[in-house]
Amino acid sequence: MPSERVQRQIELLLDQAEAALAEGDWSAVIERVRGVLAVDPEHEDALSIQSIAEAAGGNTAPRRAEAVETPAQPASTTETPVSFANDRYQVSEFPGEGGKKRVYLAHDTLLDREVAFALIKTEGFDQTSKERIS
């Protein structure tokens, strides 16, 4: 397990990757995620975000061997939604999930562009935890 200091840097890189993902800046997403994978080659969230960015047209340069050889994720027991936000975002794909989030690719019908949603899993959360993330 990385030290607390290294873990903070991993979280910062993941936050930056998610912000770049929301803007469709695929090269920035890949760059931040590769920073995480350099420290923790099996980081589930980083691998999920990297897969999304590459599938959506990001840098397709080969990934580190450790990241390519990770086992397949078990199928989610949650049904894939058709849309979010009163049909503004039409879900087109469910590329995967990590330990803490489910990721969906969708089309923003208002701005006419592709977006990605990373939804926090709340299974097993108590009421305090749910309030903390809302």
Short mmCIF file of N, CA, C and O in Angstrom, two decimals:
data_model
loop_
_atom_site.label_atom_id
_atom_site.label_comp_id
_atom_site.label_asym_id
_atom_site.label_seq_id
_atom_site.Cartn_x
_atom_site.Cartn_y
_atom_site.Cartn_z
N MET A 1 0.85 -1.18 0.00
CA MET A 1 0.00 0.00 0.00
C MET A 1 0.89 1.24 0.00
O MET A 1 1.82 1.34 0.79
N PRO A 2 0.61 2.20 -0.89
CA PRO A 2 1.42 3.41 -0.94
C PRO A 2 1.29 4.22 0.36
O PRO A 2 0.28 4.14 1.05
N SER A 3 2.31 5.02 0.63
CA SER A 3 2.26 5.88 1.81
C SER A 3 1.13 6.89 1.66
O SER A 3 0.59 7.09 0.57
N GLU A 4 0.81 7.55 2.75
CA GLU A 4 -0.26 8.56 2.72
C GLU A 4 0.06 9.67 1.72
O GLU A 4 -0.81 10.12 0.99
N ARG A 5 1.30 10.08 1.68
CA ARG A 5 1.72 11.14 0.76
C ARG A 5 1.54 10.71 -0.70
O ARG A 5 1.00 11.43 -1.52
N VAL A 6 1.97 9.50 -1.01
CA VAL A 6 1.83 8.97 -2.37
C VAL A 6 0.35 8.79 -2.71
O VAL A 6 -0.08 9.10 -3.82
N GLN A 7 -0.43 8.31 -1.75
CA GLN A 7 -1.87 8.14 -1.98
C GLN A 7 -2.54 9.48 -2.29
O GLN A 7 -3.41 9.55 -3.15
N ARG A 8 -2.12 10.55 -1.63
CA ARG A 8 -2.68 11.89 -1.93
C ARG A 8 -2.35 12.29 -3.36
O ARG A 8 -3.19 12.86 -4.06
N GLN A 9 -1.14 11.98 -3.81
CA GLN A 9 -0.76 12.30 -5.19
C GLN A 9 -1.57 11.48 -6.19
O GLN A 9 -1.99 11.99 -7.23
N ILE A 10 -1.82 10.22 -5.87
CA ILE A 10 -2.65 9.37 -6.73
C ILE A 10 -4.04 9.96 -6.83
O ILE A 10 -4.61 10.08 -7.92
N GLU A 11 -4.62 10.35 -5.70
CA GLU A 11 -5.96 10.94 -5.70
C GLU A 11 -5.99 12.24 -6.50
O GLU A 11 -6.94 12.51 -7.24
N LEU A 12 -4.95 13.07 -6.37
CA LEU A 12 -4.88 14.31 -7.13
C LEU A 12 -4.84 14.02 -8.63
O LEU A 12 -5.56 14.65 -9.41
N LEU A 13 -4.02 13.06 -9.04
CA LEU A 13 -3.94 12.69 -10.45
C LEU A 13 -5.28 12.16 -10.96
O LEU A 13 -5.71 12.49 -12.07
N LEU A 14 -5.96 11.36 -10.15
CA LEU A 14 -7.28 10.84 -10.56
C LEU A 14 -8.31 11.96 -10.67
O LEU A 14 -9.13 11.96 -11.59
N ASP A 15 -8.27 12.92 -9.75
CA ASP A 15 -9.18 14.06 -9.84
C ASP A 15 -8.92 14.85 -11.12
O ASP A 15 -9.86 15.25 -11.82
N GLN A 16 -7.66 15.06 -11.45
CA GLN A 16 -7.30 15.78 -12.67
C GLN A 16 -7.73 14.98 -13.91
O GLN A 16 -8.19 15.56 -14.89
N ALA A 17 -7.58 13.66 -13.85
CA ALA A 17 -8.00 12.81 -14.97
C ALA A 17 -9.51 12.90 -15.17
O ALA A 17 -9.99 12.99 -16.30
N GLU A 18 -10.28 12.89 -14.09
CA GLU A 18 -11.73 13.00 -14.20
C GLU A 18 -12.15 14.35 -14.76
O GLU A 18 -13.07 14.43 -15.57
N ALA A 19 -11.47 15.41 -14.35
CA ALA A 19 -11.78 16.74 -14.88
C ALA A 19 -11.48 16.79 -16.39
O ALA A 19 -12.28 17.32 -17.17
N ALA A 20 -10.36 16.24 -16.78
CA ALA A 20 -10.01 16.20 -18.21
C ALA A 20 -10.99 15.32 -18.98
O ALA A 20 -11.35 15.63 -20.12
N LEU A 21 -11.43 14.23 -18.37
CA LEU A 21 -12.41 13.34 -18.99
C LEU A 21 -13.71 14.08 -19.26
O LEU A 21 -14.29 13.97 -20.34
N ALA A 22 -14.15 14.88 -18.30
CA ALA A 22 -15.39 15.65 -18.47
C ALA A 22 -15.27 16.65 -19.60
O ALA A 22 -16.27 16.98 -20.25
N GLU A 23 -14.06 17.13 -19.87
CA GLU A 23 -13.83 18.10 -20.94
C GLU A 23 -13.49 17.43 -22.27
O GLU A 23 -13.32 18.10 -23.27
N GLY A 24 -13.35 16.12 -22.26
CA GLY A 24 -12.99 15.41 -23.48
C GLY A 24 -11.54 15.57 -23.88
O GLY A 24 -11.18 15.34 -25.03
N ASP A 25 -10.68 15.96 -22.94
CA ASP A 25 -9.26 16.12 -23.20
C ASP A 25 -8.57 14.78 -22.98
O ASP A 25 -7.97 14.52 -21.94
N TRP A 26 -8.68 13.91 -23.99
CA TRP A 26 -8.24 12.53 -23.84
C TRP A 26 -6.75 12.39 -23.58
O TRP A 26 -6.33 11.54 -22.80
N SER A 27 -5.92 13.23 -24.19
CA SER A 27 -4.48 13.11 -23.96
C SER A 27 -4.13 13.46 -22.51
O SER A 27 -3.27 12.83 -21.91
N ALA A 28 -4.82 14.44 -21.92
CA ALA A 28 -4.59 14.79 -20.52
C ALA A 28 -5.06 13.66 -19.61
O ALA A 28 -4.41 13.36 -18.60
N VAL A 29 -6.17 13.03 -19.97
CA VAL A 29 -6.67 11.89 -19.19
C VAL A 29 -5.61 10.79 -19.16
O VAL A 29 -5.25 10.29 -18.10
N ILE A 30 -5.14 10.43 -20.34
CA ILE A 30 -4.14 9.35 -20.44
C ILE A 30 -2.88 9.70 -19.66
O ILE A 30 -2.33 8.87 -18.94
N GLU A 31 -2.42 10.95 -19.78
CA GLU A 31 -1.20 11.36 -19.08
C GLU A 31 -1.35 11.22 -17.56
O GLU A 31 -0.47 10.67 -16.90
N ARG A 32 -2.48 11.69 -17.01
CA ARG A 32 -2.69 11.60 -15.56
C ARG A 32 -2.83 10.15 -15.10
O ARG A 32 -2.27 9.75 -14.08
N VAL A 33 -3.57 9.36 -15.86
CA VAL A 33 -3.78 7.96 -15.49
C VAL A 33 -2.47 7.19 -15.55
O VAL A 33 -2.19 6.35 -14.69
N ARG A 34 -1.65 7.47 -16.53
CA ARG A 34 -0.35 6.78 -16.60
C ARG A 34 0.52 7.13 -15.41
O ARG A 34 1.31 6.31 -14.96
N GLY A 35 0.37 8.36 -14.89
CA GLY A 35 1.09 8.73 -13.67
C GLY A 35 0.68 7.85 -12.50
O GLY A 35 1.51 7.41 -11.71
N VAL A 36 -0.62 7.59 -12.39
CA VAL A 36 -1.12 6.72 -11.32
C VAL A 36 -0.60 5.29 -11.53
O VAL A 36 -0.12 4.65 -10.60
N LEU A 37 -0.69 4.80 -12.77
CA LEU A 37 -0.28 3.42 -13.05
C LEU A 37 1.22 3.20 -12.90
O LEU A 37 1.66 2.09 -12.66
N ALA A 38 2.00 4.27 -13.00
CA ALA A 38 3.44 4.15 -12.78
C ALA A 38 3.72 3.81 -11.31
O ALA A 38 4.68 3.10 -11.00
N VAL A 39 2.85 4.28 -10.42
CA VAL A 39 3.01 4.02 -8.99
C VAL A 39 2.28 2.74 -8.58
O VAL A 39 2.79 1.94 -7.80
N ASP A 40 1.08 2.55 -9.12
CA ASP A 40 0.24 1.41 -8.76
C ASP A 40 -0.35 0.80 -10.03
O ASP A 40 -1.43 1.16 -10.46
N PRO A 41 0.38 -0.13 -10.68
CA PRO A 41 -0.03 -0.68 -11.98
C PRO A 41 -1.37 -1.40 -11.99
O PRO A 41 -1.93 -1.64 -13.04
N GLU A 42 -1.91 -1.73 -10.83
CA GLU A 42 -3.18 -2.45 -10.78
C GLU A 42 -4.31 -1.60 -10.20
O GLU A 42 -5.34 -2.12 -9.81
N HIS A 43 -4.14 -0.28 -10.18
CA HIS A 43 -5.15 0.61 -9.61
C HIS A 43 -6.42 0.53 -10.46
O HIS A 43 -6.43 0.91 -11.63
N GLU A 44 -7.51 0.00 -9.89
CA GLU A 44 -8.74 -0.28 -10.63
C GLU A 44 -9.36 0.96 -11.26
O GLU A 44 -9.77 0.94 -12.43
N ASP A 45 -9.45 2.05 -10.51
CA ASP A 45 -10.05 3.27 -11.06
C ASP A 45 -9.22 3.81 -12.22
O ASP A 45 -9.77 4.22 -13.25
N ALA A 46 -7.91 3.81 -12.08
CA ALA A 46 -7.04 4.30 -13.14
C ALA A 46 -7.18 3.45 -14.40
O ALA A 46 -7.25 3.97 -15.52
N LEU A 47 -7.24 2.14 -14.23
CA LEU A 47 -7.40 1.25 -15.39
C LEU A 47 -8.75 1.48 -16.08
O LEU A 47 -8.83 1.49 -17.31
N SER A 48 -9.80 1.69 -15.29
CA SER A 48 -11.12 1.95 -15.88
C SER A 48 -11.13 3.26 -16.66
O SER A 48 -11.63 3.31 -17.79
N ILE A 49 -10.57 4.30 -16.07
CA ILE A 49 -10.54 5.60 -16.74
C ILE A 49 -9.70 5.52 -18.00
O ILE A 49 -10.05 6.06 -19.04
N GLN A 50 -8.58 4.81 -17.94
CA GLN A 50 -7.72 4.66 -19.12
C GLN A 50 -8.47 3.95 -20.24
O GLN A 50 -8.39 4.36 -21.40
N SER A 51 -9.20 2.91 -19.91
CA SER A 51 -9.96 2.18 -20.93
C SER A 51 -10.99 3.08 -21.60
O SER A 51 -11.18 3.04 -22.82
N ILE A 52 -11.65 3.90 -20.81
CA ILE A 52 -12.66 4.83 -21.36
C ILE A 52 -12.00 5.82 -22.31
O ILE A 52 -12.49 6.04 -23.42
N ALA A 53 -10.91 6.42 -21.87
CA ALA A 53 -10.23 7.41 -22.70
C ALA A 53 -9.73 6.81 -24.00
O ALA A 53 -9.87 7.41 -25.07
N GLU A 54 -9.17 5.62 -23.93
CA GLU A 54 -8.67 4.98 -25.14
C GLU A 54 -9.81 4.59 -26.07
O GLU A 54 -9.72 4.74 -27.27
N ALA A 55 -10.92 4.11 -25.51
CA ALA A 55 -12.07 3.74 -26.33
C ALA A 55 -12.72 4.95 -26.98
O ALA A 55 -13.27 4.86 -28.07
N ALA A 56 -12.61 6.08 -26.33
CA ALA A 56 -13.26 7.30 -26.84
C ALA A 56 -12.35 8.11 -27.75
O ALA A 56 -12.69 9.22 -28.13
N GLY A 57 -11.20 7.58 -28.10
CA GLY A 57 -10.35 8.26 -29.07
C GLY A 57 -9.11 8.88 -28.49
O GLY A 57 -8.46 9.69 -29.12
N GLY A 58 -8.75 8.49 -27.28
CA GLY A 58 -7.53 9.01 -26.68
C GLY A 58 -6.30 8.36 -27.28
O GLY A 58 -6.37 7.57 -28.22
N ASN A 59 -5.18 8.64 -26.70
CA ASN A 59 -3.90 8.10 -27.14
C ASN A 59 -3.95 6.57 -27.08
O ASN A 59 -4.25 6.00 -26.06
N THR A 60 -3.66 5.94 -28.18
CA THR A 60 -3.72 4.48 -28.22
C THR A 60 -2.34 3.84 -28.13
O THR A 60 -2.17 2.69 -28.49
N ALA A 61 -1.36 4.59 -27.62
CA ALA A 61 -0.04 4.00 -27.43
C ALA A 61 -0.16 2.84 -26.44
O ALA A 61 -1.03 2.85 -25.59
N PRO A 62 0.69 1.83 -26.56
CA PRO A 62 0.57 0.66 -25.70
C PRO A 62 0.66 1.03 -24.22
O PRO A 62 1.43 1.89 -23.83
N ARG A 63 -0.14 0.36 -23.44
CA ARG A 63 -0.12 0.55 -22.00
C ARG A 63 1.00 -0.30 -21.42
O ARG A 63 1.51 -1.20 -22.07
N ARG A 64 1.29 -0.05 -20.15
CA ARG A 64 2.26 -0.89 -19.45
C ARG A 64 1.76 -2.33 -19.44
O ARG A 64 0.57 -2.58 -19.34
N ALA A 65 2.66 -3.27 -19.51
CA ALA A 65 2.27 -4.68 -19.57
C ALA A 65 1.42 -5.09 -18.38
O ALA A 65 0.47 -5.83 -18.51
N GLU A 66 1.72 -4.56 -17.18
CA GLU A 66 0.94 -4.93 -16.01
C GLU A 66 -0.52 -4.53 -16.15
O GLU A 66 -1.40 -5.23 -15.72
N ALA A 67 -0.76 -3.37 -16.77
CA ALA A 67 -2.13 -2.89 -16.91
C ALA A 67 -2.91 -3.73 -17.92
O ALA A 67 -4.08 -3.97 -17.75
N VAL A 68 -2.26 -4.18 -18.96
CA VAL A 68 -2.92 -4.96 -19.99
C VAL A 68 -3.34 -6.33 -19.48
O VAL A 68 -4.37 -6.85 -19.86
N GLU A 69 -2.57 -6.89 -18.58
CA GLU A 69 -2.79 -8.26 -18.15
C GLU A 69 -3.68 -8.39 -16.92
O GLU A 69 -3.74 -9.44 -16.31
N THR A 70 -4.38 -7.33 -16.52
CA THR A 70 -5.25 -7.43 -15.35
C THR A 70 -6.44 -8.31 -15.66
O THR A 70 -6.92 -8.36 -16.79
N PRO A 71 -6.96 -9.04 -14.66
CA PRO A 71 -8.10 -9.92 -14.90
C PRO A 71 -9.35 -9.12 -15.24
O PRO A 71 -9.49 -7.97 -14.85
N ALA A 72 -10.25 -9.76 -15.95
CA ALA A 72 -11.51 -9.11 -16.33
C ALA A 72 -12.33 -8.81 -15.09
O ALA A 72 -12.32 -9.57 -14.13
N GLN A 73 -13.05 -7.68 -15.14
CA GLN A 73 -13.92 -7.30 -14.04
C GLN A 73 -15.17 -8.18 -14.06
O GLN A 73 -15.69 -8.49 -15.12
N PRO A 74 -15.67 -8.58 -12.89
CA PRO A 74 -16.92 -9.32 -12.88
C PRO A 74 -18.05 -8.43 -13.35
O PRO A 74 -18.01 -7.22 -13.20
N ALA A 75 -19.06 -9.04 -13.95
CA ALA A 75 -20.20 -8.26 -14.45
C ALA A 75 -20.90 -7.58 -13.29
O ALA A 75 -21.04 -8.14 -12.22
N SER A 76 -21.33 -6.37 -13.54
CA SER A 76 -22.05 -5.63 -12.53
C SER A 76 -23.43 -6.22 -12.33
O SER A 76 -24.08 -6.67 -13.28
N THR A 77 -23.89 -6.19 -11.10
CA THR A 77 -25.23 -6.70 -10.82
C THR A 77 -26.27 -5.61 -10.99
O THR A 77 -27.45 -5.86 -10.86
N THR A 78 -25.84 -4.39 -11.30
CA THR A 78 -26.75 -3.27 -11.49
C THR A 78 -27.08 -3.12 -12.96
O THR A 78 -26.21 -3.22 -13.81
N GLU A 79 -28.36 -2.88 -13.27
CA GLU A 79 -28.75 -2.67 -14.66
C GLU A 79 -28.16 -1.36 -15.18
O GLU A 79 -28.07 -0.38 -14.45
N THR A 80 -27.79 -1.34 -16.44
CA THR A 80 -27.26 -0.14 -17.05
C THR A 80 -28.41 0.82 -17.34
O THR A 80 -29.38 0.46 -18.00
N PRO A 81 -28.31 2.07 -16.84
CA PRO A 81 -29.37 3.03 -17.11
C PRO A 81 -29.38 3.43 -18.59
O PRO A 81 -28.36 3.32 -19.27
N VAL A 82 -30.51 3.89 -19.06
CA VAL A 82 -30.64 4.33 -20.44
C VAL A 82 -30.25 5.79 -20.58
O VAL A 82 -29.71 6.22 -21.60
N SER A 83 -30.51 6.59 -19.54
CA SER A 83 -30.20 8.01 -19.59
C SER A 83 -30.03 8.56 -18.18
O SER A 83 -30.36 7.90 -17.19
N PHE A 84 -29.52 9.80 -18.12
CA PHE A 84 -29.37 10.54 -16.87
C PHE A 84 -29.97 11.92 -17.07
O PHE A 84 -30.09 12.39 -18.21
N ALA A 85 -30.28 12.59 -15.97
CA ALA A 85 -30.70 13.99 -15.97
C ALA A 85 -31.85 14.26 -16.93
O ALA A 85 -31.73 15.06 -17.86
N ASN A 86 -32.95 13.57 -16.69
CA ASN A 86 -34.15 13.77 -17.50
C ASN A 86 -33.89 13.62 -19.00
O ASN A 86 -34.29 14.44 -19.81
N ASP A 87 -33.17 12.58 -19.36
CA ASP A 87 -32.87 12.21 -20.75
C ASP A 87 -31.87 13.12 -21.46
O ASP A 87 -31.65 12.99 -22.66
N ARG A 88 -31.23 14.05 -20.73
CA ARG A 88 -30.22 14.89 -21.38
C ARG A 88 -29.04 14.05 -21.84
O ARG A 88 -28.49 14.26 -22.91
N TYR A 89 -28.62 13.10 -21.01
CA TYR A 89 -27.47 12.26 -21.32
C TYR A 89 -27.95 10.87 -21.67
O TYR A 89 -28.46 10.15 -20.82
N GLN A 90 -27.78 10.47 -22.92
CA GLN A 90 -28.21 9.16 -23.40
C GLN A 90 -27.03 8.19 -23.31
O GLN A 90 -26.02 8.38 -23.98
N VAL A 91 -27.18 7.18 -22.48
CA VAL A 91 -26.09 6.22 -22.24
C VAL A 91 -25.87 5.38 -23.50
O VAL A 91 -26.81 4.82 -24.06
N SER A 92 -24.61 5.31 -23.91
CA SER A 92 -24.28 4.52 -25.10
C SER A 92 -23.47 3.28 -24.76
O SER A 92 -23.48 2.31 -25.52
N GLU A 93 -22.80 3.31 -23.62
CA GLU A 93 -21.92 2.19 -23.31
C GLU A 93 -21.59 2.17 -21.82
O GLU A 93 -21.57 3.20 -21.15
N PHE A 94 -21.36 0.97 -21.31
CA PHE A 94 -20.89 0.78 -19.94
C PHE A 94 -19.53 0.10 -20.05
O PHE A 94 -19.43 -1.12 -20.12
N PRO A 95 -18.44 0.90 -20.11
CA PRO A 95 -17.12 0.30 -20.31
C PRO A 95 -16.58 -0.45 -19.10
O PRO A 95 -15.72 -1.28 -19.26
N GLY A 96 -17.09 -0.15 -17.90
CA GLY A 96 -16.60 -0.91 -16.76
C GLY A 96 -16.74 -0.17 -15.45
O GLY A 96 -17.34 0.88 -15.37
N GLU A 97 -16.17 -0.80 -14.45
CA GLU A 97 -16.23 -0.23 -13.11
C GLU A 97 -14.99 -0.59 -12.35
O GLU A 97 -14.31 -1.57 -12.64
N GLY A 98 -14.69 0.23 -11.38
CA GLY A 98 -13.58 -0.03 -10.48
C GLY A 98 -14.12 -0.39 -9.11
O GLY A 98 -15.30 -0.73 -8.97
N GLY A 99 -13.30 -0.29 -8.13
CA GLY A 99 -13.71 -0.64 -6.79
C GLY A 99 -14.70 0.34 -6.19
O GLY A 99 -15.51 -0.01 -5.35
N LYS A 100 -14.66 1.59 -6.65
CA LYS A 100 -15.48 2.62 -6.04
C LYS A 100 -16.47 3.28 -6.99
O LYS A 100 -17.35 4.01 -6.56
N LYS A 101 -16.31 3.10 -8.30
CA LYS A 101 -17.15 3.82 -9.26
C LYS A 101 -17.57 2.95 -10.43
O LYS A 101 -16.87 2.01 -10.79
N ARG A 102 -18.70 3.30 -11.02
CA ARG A 102 -19.15 2.73 -12.29
C ARG A 102 -19.03 3.83 -13.33
O ARG A 102 -19.38 4.98 -13.06
N VAL A 103 -18.57 3.49 -14.50
CA VAL A 103 -18.35 4.50 -15.54
C VAL A 103 -19.24 4.21 -16.73
O VAL A 103 -19.35 3.06 -17.17
N TYR A 104 -19.90 5.25 -17.23
CA TYR A 104 -20.78 5.15 -18.39
C TYR A 104 -20.36 6.18 -19.43
O TYR A 104 -19.99 7.30 -19.09
N LEU A 105 -20.39 5.79 -20.69
CA LEU A 105 -20.22 6.74 -21.78
C LEU A 105 -21.62 7.13 -22.23
O LEU A 105 -22.52 6.30 -22.31
N ALA A 106 -21.80 8.42 -22.51
CA ALA A 106 -23.12 8.91 -22.89
C ALA A 106 -22.99 10.05 -23.88
O ALA A 106 -21.92 10.64 -24.04
N HIS A 107 -24.11 10.37 -24.52
CA HIS A 107 -24.17 11.50 -25.43
C HIS A 107 -24.96 12.62 -24.77
O HIS A 107 -26.08 12.41 -24.33
N ASP A 108 -24.34 13.80 -24.66
CA ASP A 108 -25.01 14.97 -24.10
C ASP A 108 -25.85 15.57 -25.23
O ASP A 108 -25.31 16.14 -26.18
N THR A 109 -27.17 15.42 -25.15
CA THR A 109 -28.04 15.88 -26.23
C THR A 109 -28.12 17.40 -26.30
O THR A 109 -28.41 17.95 -27.36
N LEU A 110 -27.85 18.10 -25.20
CA LEU A 110 -27.89 19.55 -25.21
C LEU A 110 -26.66 20.15 -25.90
O LEU A 110 -26.77 21.05 -26.73
N LEU A 111 -25.49 19.63 -25.57
CA LEU A 111 -24.24 20.15 -26.14
C LEU A 111 -23.74 19.35 -27.33
O LEU A 111 -22.71 19.68 -27.91
N ASP A 112 -24.44 18.27 -27.66
CA ASP A 112 -24.10 17.41 -28.79
C ASP A 112 -22.63 16.96 -28.75
O ASP A 112 -21.85 17.22 -29.65
N ARG A 113 -22.29 16.30 -27.65
CA ARG A 113 -20.93 15.77 -27.50
C ARG A 113 -20.96 14.54 -26.62
O ARG A 113 -21.90 14.31 -25.86
N GLU A 114 -19.90 13.75 -26.70
CA GLU A 114 -19.77 12.55 -25.89
C GLU A 114 -19.21 12.94 -24.53
O GLU A 114 -18.32 13.79 -24.43
N VAL A 115 -19.73 12.31 -23.49
CA VAL A 115 -19.28 12.56 -22.13
C VAL A 115 -19.12 11.23 -21.41
O VAL A 115 -19.57 10.20 -21.90
N ALA A 116 -18.49 11.27 -20.26
CA ALA A 116 -18.37 10.08 -19.43
C ALA A 116 -18.86 10.42 -18.03
O ALA A 116 -18.62 11.52 -17.53
N PHE A 117 -19.57 9.49 -17.43
CA PHE A 117 -20.04 9.63 -16.05
C PHE A 117 -19.28 8.61 -15.20
O PHE A 117 -19.20 7.45 -15.56
N ALA A 118 -18.75 9.06 -14.09
CA ALA A 118 -18.16 8.16 -13.11
C ALA A 118 -19.05 8.27 -11.87
O ALA A 118 -19.00 9.26 -11.15
N LEU A 119 -19.88 7.28 -11.66
CA LEU A 119 -20.83 7.30 -10.55
C LEU A 119 -20.27 6.53 -9.36
O LEU A 119 -19.81 5.40 -9.50
N ILE A 120 -20.33 7.14 -8.20
CA ILE A 120 -19.83 6.52 -6.98
C ILE A 120 -20.78 5.40 -6.56
O ILE A 120 -21.99 5.58 -6.53
N LYS A 121 -20.20 4.25 -6.26
CA LYS A 121 -21.00 3.13 -5.76
C LYS A 121 -21.36 3.41 -4.30
O LYS A 121 -20.51 3.76 -3.50
N THR A 122 -22.62 3.24 -3.96
CA THR A 122 -23.05 3.51 -2.59
C THR A 122 -23.48 2.25 -1.86
O THR A 122 -23.93 2.33 -0.72
N GLU A 123 -23.34 1.09 -2.48
CA GLU A 123 -23.70 -0.14 -1.81
C GLU A 123 -22.88 -0.29 -0.53
O GLU A 123 -21.68 -0.11 -0.54
N GLY A 124 -23.54 -0.58 0.56
CA GLY A 124 -22.87 -0.76 1.82
C GLY A 124 -22.61 0.53 2.58
O GLY A 124 -22.07 0.52 3.67
N PHE A 125 -23.00 1.68 2.02
CA PHE A 125 -22.82 2.95 2.70
C PHE A 125 -23.90 3.13 3.76
O PHE A 125 -25.05 2.78 3.54
N ASP A 126 -23.54 3.73 4.88
CA ASP A 126 -24.55 4.11 5.84
C ASP A 126 -25.06 5.51 5.46
O ASP A 126 -24.56 6.13 4.52
N GLN A 127 -26.04 6.01 6.19
CA GLN A 127 -26.65 7.30 5.84
C GLN A 127 -25.62 8.44 5.88
O GLN A 127 -25.62 9.31 5.02
N THR A 128 -24.73 8.43 6.85
CA THR A 128 -23.71 9.47 6.96
C THR A 128 -22.80 9.48 5.73
O THR A 128 -22.50 10.54 5.19
N SER A 129 -22.41 8.32 5.28
CA SER A 129 -21.55 8.24 4.09
C SER A 129 -22.27 8.75 2.87
O SER A 129 -21.69 9.47 2.04
N LYS A 130 -23.55 8.42 2.72
CA LYS A 130 -24.33 8.89 1.57
C LYS A 130 -24.47 10.40 1.60
O LYS A 130 -24.36 11.06 0.57
N GLU A 131 -24.69 10.97 2.77
CA GLU A 131 -24.81 12.43 2.88
C GLU A 131 -23.48 13.11 2.56
O GLU A 131 -23.46 14.18 1.98
N ARG A 132 -22.37 12.48 2.92
CA ARG A 132 -21.06 13.06 2.69
C ARG A 132 -20.76 13.23 1.20
O ARG A 132 -20.10 14.18 0.80
N ILE A 133 -21.26 12.32 0.36
CA ILE A 133 -20.95 12.41 -1.07
C ILE A 133 -22.01 13.13 -1.88
O ILE A 133 -21.84 13.36 -3.06
N SER A 134 -23.13 13.50 -1.25
CA SER A 134 -24.17 14.18 -2.02
C SER A 134 -24.04 15.67 -1.98
O SER A 134 -23.25 16.25 -1.37
#
